[in-house]
Amino acid sequence: MAELKYKRILLKLSGEALGGSMGYGIDVNEAESIASRIKEVYDMGVDVAVVIGAGNLWRGKQGLERGMDRSTADYMGMLATVMNAMALMDALERQGVFTRVMSAIDMRAIAEPYIRRRAVRHLEKRRVVIFGAGTGNPFFSTDTAAALRATEIDAQVVIKATKVDGVYDSDPKKNPDAKKFDQLSYIEVLNRRLEVMDSTAITLCMENNLPILVLNLWDSKALTSALYGEAVGTLVAG
């Protein structure tokens, strides 16, 4: 049997992943589908941590356009990520996967406070850890939270889950001639302004030599193939 290339991963999900066909709210069927993908990886013996966005519940940009304070908008987004984390936790535990939600904002009634050493211990005890509330600070995205948490827990890769099979030089849904990249450097991503993750997250990964793999989570074989080191999606490294 092939050896795993990555034994500890951080999976970055967009909030829209839980939104289903409508793109908003929490679709229980989508949560169960994502949980089954994670369980498949978990059953392979991989340590899995997750960061999930909030775009299905709250888009701060809409508030900002109406004059809302940026910090208020960002904190609302952080709270929405915890709702998504709880939905995913429930879906995972119903499939028999032990899960912990850890929040960067203290809300002990529903989530553990984020403590790095405790998070690592959960992973060592074979629990999936879902990090909620971003970094706990406004002005930082969940992309940056994913890069930060991945670095803190010594993840070997950040897997950015999308609904396309990698990074393209333009939108493949609008441009049939769009070119897919198999591999990119961090600097190329920044210079080309490719929408892999925001620039703060890319820079943090670059400084810590943490690779980013962009793939289609809804391709039934993509994630497991990637963990065995097969050429899947787009790898950002070096």
PDB file of C-alpha atoms in Angstrom:
ATOM      1  CA  MET A   1       0.000   0.000   0.000  1.00  0.00           C
ATOM      2  CA  ALA A   2       1.305   3.483  -0.877  1.00  0.00           C
ATOM      3  CA  GLU A   3       2.693   5.601   1.941  1.00  0.00           C
ATOM      4  CA  LEU A   4       0.912   8.789   2.950  1.00  0.00           C
ATOM      5  CA  LYS A   5       2.695  11.985   1.954  1.00  0.00           C
ATOM      6  CA  TYR A   6       0.748  14.140   4.418  1.00  0.00           C
ATOM      7  CA  LYS A   7      -0.100  12.791   7.867  1.00  0.00           C
ATOM      8  CA  ARG A   8      -1.414  16.006   9.404  1.00  0.00           C
ATOM      9  CA  ILE A   9      -3.446  18.454   7.352  1.00  0.00           C
ATOM     10  CA  LEU A  10      -5.447  21.609   7.804  1.00  0.00           C
ATOM     11  CA  LEU A  11      -8.523  21.713   5.601  1.00  0.00           C
ATOM     12  CA  LYS A  12      -9.751  25.207   4.707  1.00  0.00           C
ATOM     13  CA  LEU A  13     -13.427  25.283   3.755  1.00  0.00           C
ATOM     14  CA  SER A  14     -15.459  28.242   2.581  1.00  0.00           C
ATOM     15  CA  GLY A  15     -18.710  28.943   4.352  1.00  0.00           C
ATOM     16  CA  GLU A  16     -20.464  28.538   1.008  1.00  0.00           C
ATOM     17  CA  ALA A  17     -19.512  24.862   1.106  1.00  0.00           C
ATOM     18  CA  LEU A  18     -22.277  24.409   3.682  1.00  0.00           C
ATOM     19  CA  GLY A  19     -24.737  26.570   1.794  1.00  0.00           C
ATOM     20  CA  GLY A  20     -25.901  23.945  -0.672  1.00  0.00           C
ATOM     21  CA  SER A  21     -27.441  24.884  -4.010  1.00  0.00           C
ATOM     22  CA  MET A  22     -28.872  28.118  -2.595  1.00  0.00           C
ATOM     23  CA  GLY A  23     -25.441  29.311  -1.499  1.00  0.00           C
ATOM     24  CA  TYR A  24     -26.599  30.572   1.873  1.00  0.00           C
ATOM     25  CA  GLY A  25     -27.681  29.169   5.216  1.00  0.00           C
ATOM     26  CA  ILE A  26     -26.627  25.737   6.473  1.00  0.00           C
ATOM     27  CA  ASP A  27     -27.650  22.756   4.359  1.00  0.00           C
ATOM     28  CA  VAL A  28     -27.566  19.632   6.540  1.00  0.00           C
ATOM     29  CA  ASN A  29     -27.052  17.416   3.489  1.00  0.00           C
ATOM     30  CA  GLU A  30     -23.958  19.415   2.482  1.00  0.00           C
ATOM     31  CA  ALA A  31     -22.616  19.200   6.027  1.00  0.00           C
ATOM     32  CA  GLU A  32     -23.027  15.422   5.935  1.00  0.00           C
ATOM     33  CA  SER A  33     -21.341  15.215   2.524  1.00  0.00           C
ATOM     34  CA  ILE A  34     -18.323  17.194   3.732  1.00  0.00           C
ATOM     35  CA  ALA A  35     -18.212  15.129   6.933  1.00  0.00           C
ATOM     36  CA  SER A  36     -18.075  11.914   4.890  1.00  0.00           C
ATOM     37  CA  ARG A  37     -15.066  13.272   2.943  1.00  0.00           C
ATOM     38  CA  ILE A  38     -13.320  14.150   6.186  1.00  0.00           C
ATOM     39  CA  LYS A  39     -14.162  10.756   7.710  1.00  0.00           C
ATOM     40  CA  GLU A  40     -12.625   9.012   4.714  1.00  0.00           C
ATOM     41  CA  VAL A  41      -9.361  10.858   5.342  1.00  0.00           C
ATOM     42  CA  TYR A  42      -9.606  10.366   9.111  1.00  0.00           C
ATOM     43  CA  ASP A  43     -10.012   6.609   8.590  1.00  0.00           C
ATOM     44  CA  MET A  44      -6.757   6.624   6.599  1.00  0.00           C
ATOM     45  CA  GLY A  45      -4.962   7.653   9.792  1.00  0.00           C
ATOM     46  CA  VAL A  46      -4.502  11.320   8.905  1.00  0.00           C
ATOM     47  CA  ASP A  47      -4.741  14.003  11.604  1.00  0.00           C
ATOM     48  CA  VAL A  48      -7.360  16.509  10.403  1.00  0.00           C
ATOM     49  CA  ALA A  49      -7.920  20.088  11.510  1.00  0.00           C
ATOM     50  CA  VAL A  50     -10.484  22.353   9.855  1.00  0.00           C
ATOM     51  CA  VAL A  51     -11.012  26.084   9.446  1.00  0.00           C
ATOM     52  CA  ILE A  52     -14.316  27.147   7.923  1.00  0.00           C
ATOM     53  CA  GLY A  53     -15.464  30.535   6.659  1.00  0.00           C
ATOM     54  CA  ALA A  54     -18.786  32.289   7.163  1.00  0.00           C
ATOM     55  CA  GLY A  55     -19.868  33.484   3.723  1.00  0.00           C
ATOM     56  CA  ASN A  56     -23.040  31.382   3.827  1.00  0.00           C
ATOM     57  CA  LEU A  57     -24.272  33.260   6.906  1.00  0.00           C
ATOM     58  CA  TRP A  58     -22.702  36.705   6.872  1.00  0.00           C
ATOM     59  CA  ARG A  59     -20.790  38.835   4.396  1.00  0.00           C
ATOM     60  CA  GLY A  60     -19.145  41.757   6.114  1.00  0.00           C
ATOM     61  CA  LYS A  61     -18.739  43.537   2.800  1.00  0.00           C
ATOM     62  CA  GLN A  62     -22.476  44.156   2.685  1.00  0.00           C
ATOM     63  CA  GLY A  63     -22.348  45.841   6.081  1.00  0.00           C
ATOM     64  CA  LEU A  64     -19.284  47.893   5.142  1.00  0.00           C
ATOM     65  CA  GLU A  65     -21.031  49.190   2.028  1.00  0.00           C
ATOM     66  CA  ARG A  66     -23.686  50.646   4.332  1.00  0.00           C
ATOM     67  CA  GLY A  67     -21.193  52.244   6.680  1.00  0.00           C
ATOM     68  CA  MET A  68     -20.879  49.503   9.301  1.00  0.00           C
ATOM     69  CA  ASP A  69     -17.781  49.596  11.474  1.00  0.00           C
ATOM     70  CA  ARG A  70     -15.193  47.128  10.142  1.00  0.00           C
ATOM     71  CA  SER A  71     -14.467  45.578  13.536  1.00  0.00           C
ATOM     72  CA  THR A  72     -18.181  44.972  14.173  1.00  0.00           C
ATOM     73  CA  ALA A  73     -18.595  43.344  10.768  1.00  0.00           C
ATOM     74  CA  ASP A  74     -15.571  41.114  11.332  1.00  0.00           C
ATOM     75  CA  TYR A  75     -16.690  40.004  14.789  1.00  0.00           C
ATOM     76  CA  MET A  76     -20.097  39.087  13.377  1.00  0.00           C
ATOM     77  CA  GLY A  77     -18.302  36.960  10.787  1.00  0.00           C
ATOM     78  CA  MET A  78     -16.290  35.236  13.522  1.00  0.00           C
ATOM     79  CA  LEU A  79     -19.483  34.304  15.364  1.00  0.00           C
ATOM     80  CA  ALA A  80     -20.923  32.898  12.132  1.00  0.00           C
ATOM     81  CA  THR A  81     -17.862  30.635  11.695  1.00  0.00           C
ATOM     82  CA  VAL A  82     -18.621  29.086  15.085  1.00  0.00           C
ATOM     83  CA  MET A  83     -22.162  28.267  13.938  1.00  0.00           C
ATOM     84  CA  ASN A  84     -20.711  26.556  10.863  1.00  0.00           C
ATOM     85  CA  ALA A  85     -18.166  24.726  13.014  1.00  0.00           C
ATOM     86  CA  MET A  86     -20.923  23.382  15.265  1.00  0.00           C
ATOM     87  CA  ALA A  87     -22.933  22.157  12.270  1.00  0.00           C
ATOM     88  CA  LEU A  88     -19.900  20.345  10.876  1.00  0.00           C
ATOM     89  CA  MET A  89     -19.038  18.922  14.307  1.00  0.00           C
ATOM     90  CA  ASP A  90     -22.532  17.469  14.603  1.00  0.00           C
ATOM     91  CA  ALA A  91     -22.340  15.921  11.125  1.00  0.00           C
ATOM     92  CA  LEU A  92     -18.958  14.353  11.915  1.00  0.00           C
ATOM     93  CA  GLU A  93     -19.999  12.943  15.268  1.00  0.00           C
ATOM     94  CA  ARG A  94     -23.123  11.395  13.756  1.00  0.00           C
ATOM     95  CA  GLN A  95     -20.698   9.516  11.484  1.00  0.00           C
ATOM     96  CA  GLY A  96     -18.673   8.284  14.436  1.00  0.00           C
ATOM     97  CA  VAL A  97     -15.779  10.766  14.265  1.00  0.00           C
ATOM     98  CA  PHE A  98     -14.717  12.284  17.589  1.00  0.00           C
ATOM     99  CA  THR A  99     -14.591  16.059  17.111  1.00  0.00           C
ATOM    100  CA  ARG A 100     -13.730  19.181  19.073  1.00  0.00           C
ATOM    101  CA  VAL A 101     -14.612  22.788  18.261  1.00  0.00           C
ATOM    102  CA  MET A 102     -12.075  25.314  19.552  1.00  0.00           C
ATOM    103  CA  SER A 103     -12.901  28.999  19.449  1.00  0.00           C
ATOM    104  CA  ALA A 104     -10.530  31.962  19.380  1.00  0.00           C
ATOM    105  CA  ILE A 105     -13.285  33.949  21.142  1.00  0.00           C
ATOM    106  CA  ASP A 106     -14.203  32.638  24.569  1.00  0.00           C
ATOM    107  CA  MET A 107     -17.646  30.977  24.534  1.00  0.00           C
ATOM    108  CA  ARG A 108     -17.212  28.047  26.893  1.00  0.00           C
ATOM    109  CA  ALA A 109     -20.828  26.910  26.800  1.00  0.00           C
ATOM    110  CA  ILE A 110     -20.449  25.722  23.209  1.00  0.00           C
ATOM    111  CA  ALA A 111     -16.730  25.458  22.381  1.00  0.00           C
ATOM    112  CA  GLU A 112     -13.357  24.999  24.020  1.00  0.00           C
ATOM    113  CA  PRO A 113     -11.085  28.048  24.149  1.00  0.00           C
ATOM    114  CA  TYR A 114      -8.254  27.768  21.636  1.00  0.00           C
ATOM    115  CA  ILE A 115      -5.040  26.628  23.314  1.00  0.00           C
ATOM    116  CA  ARG A 116      -2.339  25.414  20.945  1.00  0.00           C
ATOM    117  CA  ARG A 117      -1.014  22.574  23.089  1.00  0.00           C
ATOM    118  CA  ARG A 118      -4.547  21.308  23.778  1.00  0.00           C
ATOM    119  CA  ALA A 119      -5.330  21.384  20.055  1.00  0.00           C
ATOM    120  CA  VAL A 120      -2.236  19.317  19.306  1.00  0.00           C
ATOM    121  CA  ARG A 121      -3.190  16.868  22.048  1.00  0.00           C
ATOM    122  CA  HIS A 122      -6.660  16.439  20.561  1.00  0.00           C
ATOM    123  CA  LEU A 123      -5.066  15.580  17.211  1.00  0.00           C
ATOM    124  CA  GLU A 124      -2.727  13.094  18.885  1.00  0.00           C
ATOM    125  CA  LYS A 125      -5.787  11.466  20.487  1.00  0.00           C
ATOM    126  CA  ARG A 126      -7.342  11.042  17.031  1.00  0.00           C
ATOM    127  CA  ARG A 127      -9.934  13.804  17.224  1.00  0.00           C
ATOM    128  CA  VAL A 128     -10.820  16.114  14.363  1.00  0.00           C
ATOM    129  CA  VAL A 129     -10.345  19.703  15.525  1.00  0.00           C
ATOM    130  CA  ILE A 130     -12.445  22.521  14.032  1.00  0.00           C
ATOM    131  CA  PHE A 131     -11.090  26.002  14.680  1.00  0.00           C
ATOM    132  CA  GLY A 132     -13.817  28.643  14.965  1.00  0.00           C
ATOM    133  CA  ALA A 133     -13.855  32.446  15.259  1.00  0.00           C
ATOM    134  CA  GLY A 134     -10.920  33.012  12.917  1.00  0.00           C
ATOM    135  CA  THR A 135      -7.859  34.431  14.644  1.00  0.00           C
ATOM    136  CA  GLY A 136     -10.072  36.145  17.238  1.00  0.00           C
ATOM    137  CA  ASN A 137      -9.107  39.529  15.826  1.00  0.00           C
ATOM    138  CA  PRO A 138     -10.817  41.819  13.303  1.00  0.00           C
ATOM    139  CA  PHE A 139      -9.064  42.717  10.039  1.00  0.00           C
ATOM    140  CA  PHE A 140      -7.891  39.119   9.507  1.00  0.00           C
ATOM    141  CA  SER A 141      -9.628  36.611   7.253  1.00  0.00           C
ATOM    142  CA  THR A 142     -10.305  32.928   7.823  1.00  0.00           C
ATOM    143  CA  ASP A 143      -7.617  32.283   5.165  1.00  0.00           C
ATOM    144  CA  THR A 144      -5.111  33.896   7.523  1.00  0.00           C
ATOM    145  CA  ALA A 145      -6.576  31.913  10.427  1.00  0.00           C
ATOM    146  CA  ALA A 146      -6.045  28.709   8.430  1.00  0.00           C
ATOM    147  CA  ALA A 147      -2.398  29.561   7.702  1.00  0.00           C
ATOM    148  CA  LEU A 148      -1.802  30.543  11.338  1.00  0.00           C
ATOM    149  CA  ARG A 149      -3.425  27.477  12.892  1.00  0.00           C
ATOM    150  CA  ALA A 150      -1.730  25.140  10.392  1.00  0.00           C
ATOM    151  CA  THR A 151       1.637  26.589  11.374  1.00  0.00           C
ATOM    152  CA  GLU A 152       0.862  26.310  15.078  1.00  0.00           C
ATOM    153  CA  ILE A 153      -0.170  22.645  14.955  1.00  0.00           C
ATOM    154  CA  ASP A 154       2.694  21.649  12.620  1.00  0.00           C
ATOM    155  CA  ALA A 155       0.394  20.664   9.762  1.00  0.00           C
ATOM    156  CA  GLN A 156       2.269  19.493   6.681  1.00  0.00           C
ATOM    157  CA  VAL A 157      -0.062  21.176   4.214  1.00  0.00           C
ATOM    158  CA  VAL A 158      -3.022  23.552   3.983  1.00  0.00           C
ATOM    159  CA  ILE A 159      -5.657  22.078   1.691  1.00  0.00           C
ATOM    160  CA  LYS A 160      -7.889  24.752   0.209  1.00  0.00           C
ATOM    161  CA  ALA A 161     -11.133  23.023  -0.720  1.00  0.00           C
ATOM    162  CA  THR A 162     -12.926  24.526  -3.720  1.00  0.00           C
ATOM    163  CA  LYS A 163     -15.405  23.442  -6.371  1.00  0.00           C
ATOM    164  CA  VAL A 164     -12.835  23.688  -9.183  1.00  0.00           C
ATOM    165  CA  ASP A 165      -9.895  21.361  -9.763  1.00  0.00           C
ATOM    166  CA  GLY A 166      -7.117  23.860  -9.119  1.00  0.00           C
ATOM    167  CA  VAL A 167      -5.915  27.398  -9.783  1.00  0.00           C
ATOM    168  CA  TYR A 168      -6.456  28.983 -13.209  1.00  0.00           C
ATOM    169  CA  ASP A 169      -5.187  32.188 -14.802  1.00  0.00           C
ATOM    170  CA  SER A 170      -8.821  33.276 -15.241  1.00  0.00           C
ATOM    171  CA  ASP A 171     -12.266  32.026 -14.294  1.00  0.00           C
ATOM    172  CA  PRO A 172     -12.685  28.640 -16.071  1.00  0.00           C
ATOM    173  CA  LYS A 173     -16.467  28.993 -15.868  1.00  0.00           C
ATOM    174  CA  LYS A 174     -16.329  32.182 -17.917  1.00  0.00           C
ATOM    175  CA  ASN A 175     -13.272  31.510 -20.080  1.00  0.00           C
ATOM    176  CA  PRO A 176     -13.086  28.079 -21.780  1.00  0.00           C
ATOM    177  CA  ASP A 177      -9.427  28.802 -22.655  1.00  0.00           C
ATOM    178  CA  ALA A 178      -8.397  29.402 -19.040  1.00  0.00           C
ATOM    179  CA  LYS A 179      -5.053  27.793 -18.204  1.00  0.00           C
ATOM    180  CA  LYS A 180      -4.698  25.581 -15.139  1.00  0.00           C
ATOM    181  CA  PHE A 181      -1.510  25.698 -13.109  1.00  0.00           C
ATOM    182  CA  ASP A 182      -0.129  22.434 -11.744  1.00  0.00           C
ATOM    183  CA  GLN A 183       2.341  24.220  -9.472  1.00  0.00           C
ATOM    184  CA  LEU A 184       3.038  27.818  -8.463  1.00  0.00           C
ATOM    185  CA  SER A 185       5.461  29.568  -6.158  1.00  0.00           C
ATOM    186  CA  TYR A 186       4.200  31.848  -3.401  1.00  0.00           C
ATOM    187  CA  ILE A 187       5.701  34.857  -5.191  1.00  0.00           C
ATOM    188  CA  GLU A 188       3.912  33.971  -8.434  1.00  0.00           C
ATOM    189  CA  VAL A 189       0.591  33.808  -6.594  1.00  0.00           C
ATOM    190  CA  LEU A 190       1.213  37.237  -5.057  1.00  0.00           C
ATOM    191  CA  ASN A 191       2.515  38.861  -8.237  1.00  0.00           C
ATOM    192  CA  ARG A 192      -0.276  37.481 -10.426  1.00  0.00           C
ATOM    193  CA  ARG A 193      -2.878  38.340  -7.749  1.00  0.00           C
ATOM    194  CA  LEU A 194      -4.352  34.877  -8.085  1.00  0.00           C
ATOM    195  CA  GLU A 195      -7.242  34.274  -5.721  1.00  0.00           C
ATOM    196  CA  VAL A 196      -5.782  31.279  -3.906  1.00  0.00           C
ATOM    197  CA  MET A 197      -5.848  32.828  -0.424  1.00  0.00           C
ATOM    198  CA  ASP A 198      -5.416  36.418   0.661  1.00  0.00           C
ATOM    199  CA  SER A 199      -1.931  37.944   0.622  1.00  0.00           C
ATOM    200  CA  THR A 200      -1.475  37.797   4.406  1.00  0.00           C
ATOM    201  CA  ALA A 201      -2.154  34.051   4.406  1.00  0.00           C
ATOM    202  CA  ILE A 202       0.133  33.447   1.416  1.00  0.00           C
ATOM    203  CA  THR A 203       2.949  35.411   3.060  1.00  0.00           C
ATOM    204  CA  LEU A 204       2.559  33.512   6.329  1.00  0.00           C
ATOM    205  CA  CYS A 205       2.737  30.185   4.483  1.00  0.00           C
ATOM    206  CA  MET A 206       5.780  31.384   2.519  1.00  0.00           C
ATOM    207  CA  GLU A 207       7.634  32.464   5.659  1.00  0.00           C
ATOM    208  CA  ASN A 208       6.994  29.069   7.263  1.00  0.00           C
ATOM    209  CA  ASN A 209       7.540  26.984   4.122  1.00  0.00           C
ATOM    210  CA  LEU A 210       4.014  25.586   4.432  1.00  0.00           C
ATOM    211  CA  PRO A 211       2.624  24.262   1.117  1.00  0.00           C
ATOM    212  CA  ILE A 212      -0.919  25.040  -0.035  1.00  0.00           C
ATOM    213  CA  LEU A 213      -2.828  22.539  -2.141  1.00  0.00           C
ATOM    214  CA  VAL A 214      -5.920  23.747  -3.983  1.00  0.00           C
ATOM    215  CA  LEU A 215      -8.266  20.988  -5.099  1.00  0.00           C
ATOM    216  CA  ASN A 216     -11.883  20.072  -5.764  1.00  0.00           C
ATOM    217  CA  LEU A 217     -13.233  18.537  -2.556  1.00  0.00           C
ATOM    218  CA  TRP A 218     -16.338  17.398  -4.437  1.00  0.00           C
ATOM    219  CA  ASP A 219     -14.255  15.125  -6.673  1.00  0.00           C
ATOM    220  CA  SER A 220     -14.612  11.839  -4.809  1.00  0.00           C
ATOM    221  CA  LYS A 221     -10.971  10.819  -5.341  1.00  0.00           C
ATOM    222  CA  ALA A 222      -9.120  14.141  -5.276  1.00  0.00           C
ATOM    223  CA  LEU A 223      -8.460  14.466  -1.546  1.00  0.00           C
ATOM    224  CA  THR A 224      -7.381  10.883  -0.901  1.00  0.00           C
ATOM    225  CA  SER A 225      -5.176  10.873  -4.017  1.00  0.00           C
ATOM    226  CA  ALA A 226      -3.500  14.107  -2.912  1.00  0.00           C
ATOM    227  CA  LEU A 227      -2.659  12.640   0.494  1.00  0.00           C
ATOM    228  CA  TYR A 228      -0.735   9.864  -1.228  1.00  0.00           C
ATOM    229  CA  GLY A 229       1.267  12.466  -3.158  1.00  0.00           C
ATOM    230  CA  GLU A 230      -0.430  12.055  -6.528  1.00  0.00           C
ATOM    231  CA  ALA A 231      -0.572  15.083  -8.837  1.00  0.00           C
ATOM    232  CA  VAL A 232      -3.943  16.608  -7.987  1.00  0.00           C
ATOM    233  CA  GLY A 233      -5.084  20.218  -8.144  1.00  0.00           C
ATOM    234  CA  THR A 234      -2.541  23.031  -7.844  1.00  0.00           C
ATOM    235  CA  LEU A 235       0.356  23.019  -5.397  1.00  0.00           C
ATOM    236  CA  VAL A 236       1.673  26.332  -4.109  1.00  0.00           C
ATOM    237  CA  ALA A 237       5.147  25.972  -2.630  1.00  0.00           C
ATOM    238  CA  GLY A 238       8.748  27.141  -2.865  1.00  0.00           C
TER     239      GLY A 238
END
